[in-house]
Amino acid sequence: MTTIASNLQATRTAIADAATACGRAPQAVELLAVSKTFPADAVREAYDAGQCRFGENYVQEGKDKIAALQGLQIEWHFIGPIQSNKTRLIAEHFDWVHGIERLKIAERLSAQRPAHLPPLQVCLQVNVSGEASKSGVPLEQAEALARGIAALPNLSLRGLMAIPAPTDDVAEQRAAFAQLRELFDKLNRDGLQLDTLSMGMSHDFPAAIAEGATMVRIGTAIFGVRSKSPA
Ligand SMILES: *Cc1c(COP(=O)(O)O)cnc(C)c1O
């Protein structure tokens, strides 16, 4: 077995263990393999080991990998920060976008989504760490933004995403993820039909799963430590 295949297997086991430990079904948590900075060959290796959902942070790099792996049944997620001059490429090439924090960006993505493709599946990024994080919409503005996004024709609002400030303290990890889950529950009570809670990375996914994550975004534990970050 290759290193990526065995890392993937270990990650799947750890996800299933974390789910089972809190009484959730292992299938209730999807794995998004974050392949940023790793070559198309690494993605193919993970794909051959049964992984079909990949996350990329850089538009050009992601677009190149999508082209290199055309023909494989891969679902591509854009999870990086979104600049307005990059929305067209994202709308044309990706299946999902996790980092929407402004209505203007959502409007551009909807307007630029090609008519022959299904709606772009999107998550709203929420700032659950207050001052400690600059990205994501503040909790109290999230519902208004969610309603704005839900009204756009070529986007399908699936849920919420967060990247809490990193900490080794599991109680702090859980407190941040709980904020996102509480918002998710509130928006669903208010009539938005959300099914995706995108939270948890290599260092904190067990806490995210304990707080209800339905999709964990894991890079390092599968592909190894990143040595470079292309612009
Ligand atoms: C890089 C990245 C990840 C994966 O992080 P790891 O610590 O390598 O698991 C997850 N989510 C986002 C938004 C990222 O940018």
JSON list of N, CA and C in Angstrom, two decimals, residues 3 5 43 69 78 82 86-87 92 95 101 107 112 123 129 147 151 165 170 184 192-193 201 210 225 228:
[
{"chain": "A", "resi": 3, "resn": "THR", "atom": "N", "xyz": [1.94, 5.25, 0.78]},
{"chain": "A", "resi": 3, "resn": "THR", "atom": "CA", "xyz": [1.81, 6.05, 2.00]},
{"chain": "A", "resi": 3, "resn": "THR", "atom": "C", "xyz": [0.47, 6.78, 2.02]},
{"chain": "A", "resi": 5, "resn": "ALA", "atom": "N", "xyz": [-2.30, 5.96, 0.52]},
{"chain": "A", "resi": 5, "resn": "ALA", "atom": "CA", "xyz": [-3.40, 4.99, 0.73]},
{"chain": "A", "resi": 5, "resn": "ALA", "atom": "C", "xyz": [-3.48, 4.58, 2.20]},
{"chain": "A", "resi": 43, "resn": "VAL", "atom": "N", "xyz": [-3.21, 13.25, -5.93]},
{"chain": "A", "resi": 43, "resn": "VAL", "atom": "CA", "xyz": [-4.67, 13.16, -5.95]},
{"chain": "A", "resi": 43, "resn": "VAL", "atom": "C", "xyz": [-5.09, 11.83, -6.58]},
{"chain": "A", "resi": 69, "resn": "LEU", "atom": "N", "xyz": [-6.76, 15.75, -14.37]},
{"chain": "A", "resi": 69, "resn": "LEU", "atom": "CA", "xyz": [-7.46, 14.55, -13.91]},
{"chain": "A", "resi": 69, "resn": "LEU", "atom": "C", "xyz": [-8.85, 14.43, -14.52]},
{"chain": "A", "resi": 78, "resn": "PHE", "atom": "N", "xyz": [-13.69, 24.17, -3.73]},
{"chain": "A", "resi": 78, "resn": "PHE", "atom": "CA", "xyz": [-12.78, 25.31, -3.52]},
{"chain": "A", "resi": 78, "resn": "PHE", "atom": "C", "xyz": [-12.93, 25.77, -2.09]},
{"chain": "A", "resi": 82, "resn": "ILE", "atom": "N", "xyz": [-11.59, 33.84, -1.39]},
{"chain": "A", "resi": 82, "resn": "ILE", "atom": "CA", "xyz": [-12.06, 34.11, -2.75]},
{"chain": "A", "resi": 82, "resn": "ILE", "atom": "C", "xyz": [-11.87, 35.58, -3.11]},
{"chain": "A", "resi": 86, "resn": "LYS", "atom": "N", "xyz": [-11.31, 36.23, -9.25]},
{"chain": "A", "resi": 86, "resn": "LYS", "atom": "CA", "xyz": [-11.14, 34.78, -9.48]},
{"chain": "A", "resi": 86, "resn": "LYS", "atom": "C", "xyz": [-12.48, 34.04, -9.49]},
{"chain": "A", "resi": 87, "resn": "THR", "atom": "N", "xyz": [-13.58, 34.76, -9.30]},
{"chain": "A", "resi": 87, "resn": "THR", "atom": "CA", "xyz": [-14.86, 34.06, -9.18]},
{"chain": "A", "resi": 87, "resn": "THR", "atom": "C", "xyz": [-15.24, 33.31, -10.45]},
{"chain": "A", "resi": 92, "resn": "GLU", "atom": "N", "xyz": [-16.61, 28.25, -13.03]},
{"chain": "A", "resi": 92, "resn": "GLU", "atom": "CA", "xyz": [-16.53, 27.39, -14.22]},
{"chain": "A", "resi": 92, "resn": "GLU", "atom": "C", "xyz": [-15.95, 26.01, -13.93]},
{"chain": "A", "resi": 95, "resn": "ASP", "atom": "N", "xyz": [-17.13, 22.25, -8.14]},
{"chain": "A", "resi": 95, "resn": "ASP", "atom": "CA", "xyz": [-18.48, 21.77, -7.82]},
{"chain": "A", "resi": 95, "resn": "ASP", "atom": "C", "xyz": [-19.02, 22.42, -6.54]},
{"chain": "A", "resi": 101, "resn": "GLU", "atom": "N", "xyz": [-18.11, 34.64, 2.22]},
{"chain": "A", "resi": 101, "resn": "GLU", "atom": "CA", "xyz": [-18.34, 35.50, 3.39]},
{"chain": "A", "resi": 101, "resn": "GLU", "atom": "C", "xyz": [-18.94, 36.85, 3.01]},
{"chain": "A", "resi": 107, "resn": "GLU", "atom": "N", "xyz": [-23.00, 36.66, -5.46]},
{"chain": "A", "resi": 107, "resn": "GLU", "atom": "CA", "xyz": [-23.71, 37.13, -6.66]},
{"chain": "A", "resi": 107, "resn": "GLU", "atom": "C", "xyz": [-22.87, 36.91, -7.91]},
{"chain": "A", "resi": 112, "resn": "GLN", "atom": "N", "xyz": [-21.88, 33.93, -12.85]},
{"chain": "A", "resi": 112, "resn": "GLN", "atom": "CA", "xyz": [-20.85, 33.36, -13.72]},
{"chain": "A", "resi": 112, "resn": "GLN", "atom": "C", "xyz": [-20.92, 31.84, -13.83]},
{"chain": "A", "resi": 123, "resn": "CYS", "atom": "N", "xyz": [-21.08, 26.75, 0.88]},
{"chain": "A", "resi": 123, "resn": "CYS", "atom": "CA", "xyz": [-21.17, 26.94, 2.32]},
{"chain": "A", "resi": 123, "resn": "CYS", "atom": "C", "xyz": [-20.75, 28.37, 2.63]},
{"chain": "A", "resi": 129, "resn": "SER", "atom": "N", "xyz": [-14.36, 32.71, 15.93]},
{"chain": "A", "resi": 129, "resn": "SER", "atom": "CA", "xyz": [-13.27, 33.01, 16.87]},
{"chain": "A", "resi": 129, "resn": "SER", "atom": "C", "xyz": [-13.14, 34.49, 17.16]},
{"chain": "A", "resi": 147, "resn": "ARG", "atom": "N", "xyz": [-29.67, 34.08, 3.86]},
{"chain": "A", "resi": 147, "resn": "ARG", "atom": "CA", "xyz": [-30.91, 34.31, 3.10]},
{"chain": "A", "resi": 147, "resn": "ARG", "atom": "C", "xyz": [-30.61, 34.94, 1.74]},
{"chain": "A", "resi": 151, "resn": "ALA", "atom": "N", "xyz": [-31.25, 32.93, -2.04]},
{"chain": "A", "resi": 151, "resn": "ALA", "atom": "CA", "xyz": [-32.13, 33.48, -3.08]},
{"chain": "A", "resi": 151, "resn": "ALA", "atom": "C", "xyz": [-31.47, 33.51, -4.46]},
{"chain": "A", "resi": 165, "resn": "ALA", "atom": "N", "xyz": [-9.66, 29.56, 15.34]},
{"chain": "A", "resi": 165, "resn": "ALA", "atom": "CA", "xyz": [-8.26, 29.80, 15.68]},
{"chain": "A", "resi": 165, "resn": "ALA", "atom": "C", "xyz": [-7.68, 28.50, 16.22]},
{"chain": "A", "resi": 170, "resn": "VAL", "atom": "N", "xyz": [-8.73, 20.84, 23.72]},
{"chain": "A", "resi": 170, "resn": "VAL", "atom": "CA", "xyz": [-9.91, 20.22, 23.11]},
{"chain": "A", "resi": 170, "resn": "VAL", "atom": "C", "xyz": [-11.21, 20.90, 23.54]},
{"chain": "A", "resi": 184, "resn": "PHE", "atom": "N", "xyz": [-26.10, 26.64, 12.89]},
{"chain": "A", "resi": 184, "resn": "PHE", "atom": "CA", "xyz": [-26.66, 25.71, 11.90]},
{"chain": "A", "resi": 184, "resn": "PHE", "atom": "C", "xyz": [-28.06, 25.26, 12.33]},
{"chain": "A", "resi": 192, "resn": "LEU", "atom": "N", "xyz": [-34.22, 27.56, 6.70]},
{"chain": "A", "resi": 192, "resn": "LEU", "atom": "CA", "xyz": [-33.21, 27.30, 5.67]},
{"chain": "A", "resi": 192, "resn": "LEU", "atom": "C", "xyz": [-32.91, 25.80, 5.72]},
{"chain": "A", "resi": 193, "resn": "GLN", "atom": "N", "xyz": [-32.74, 25.18, 4.57]},
{"chain": "A", "resi": 193, "resn": "GLN", "atom": "CA", "xyz": [-32.55, 23.73, 4.59]},
{"chain": "A", "resi": 193, "resn": "GLN", "atom": "C", "xyz": [-31.09, 23.39, 4.40]},
{"chain": "A", "resi": 201, "resn": "MET", "atom": "N", "xyz": [-10.18, 19.98, 10.90]},
{"chain": "A", "resi": 201, "resn": "MET", "atom": "CA", "xyz": [-8.99, 19.77, 10.06]},
{"chain": "A", "resi": 201, "resn": "MET", "atom": "C", "xyz": [-8.13, 18.71, 10.74]},
{"chain": "A", "resi": 210, "resn": "ALA", "atom": "N", "xyz": [-17.43, 15.45, 17.23]},
{"chain": "A", "resi": 210, "resn": "ALA", "atom": "CA", "xyz": [-18.21, 15.40, 18.47]},
{"chain": "A", "resi": 210, "resn": "ALA", "atom": "C", "xyz": [-19.26, 16.50, 18.51]},
{"chain": "A", "resi": 225, "resn": "VAL", "atom": "N", "xyz": [3.08, 16.79, 5.46]},
{"chain": "A", "resi": 225, "resn": "VAL", "atom": "CA", "xyz": [3.28, 18.20, 5.78]},
{"chain": "A", "resi": 225, "resn": "VAL", "atom": "C", "xyz": [3.54, 18.97, 4.49]},
{"chain": "A", "resi": 228, "resn": "LYS", "atom": "N", "xyz": [5.43, 23.95, 0.66]},
{"chain": "A", "resi": 228, "resn": "LYS", "atom": "CA", "xyz": [5.37, 25.18, -0.10]},
{"chain": "A", "resi": 228, "resn": "LYS", "atom": "C", "xyz": [3.93, 25.67, -0.16]}
]
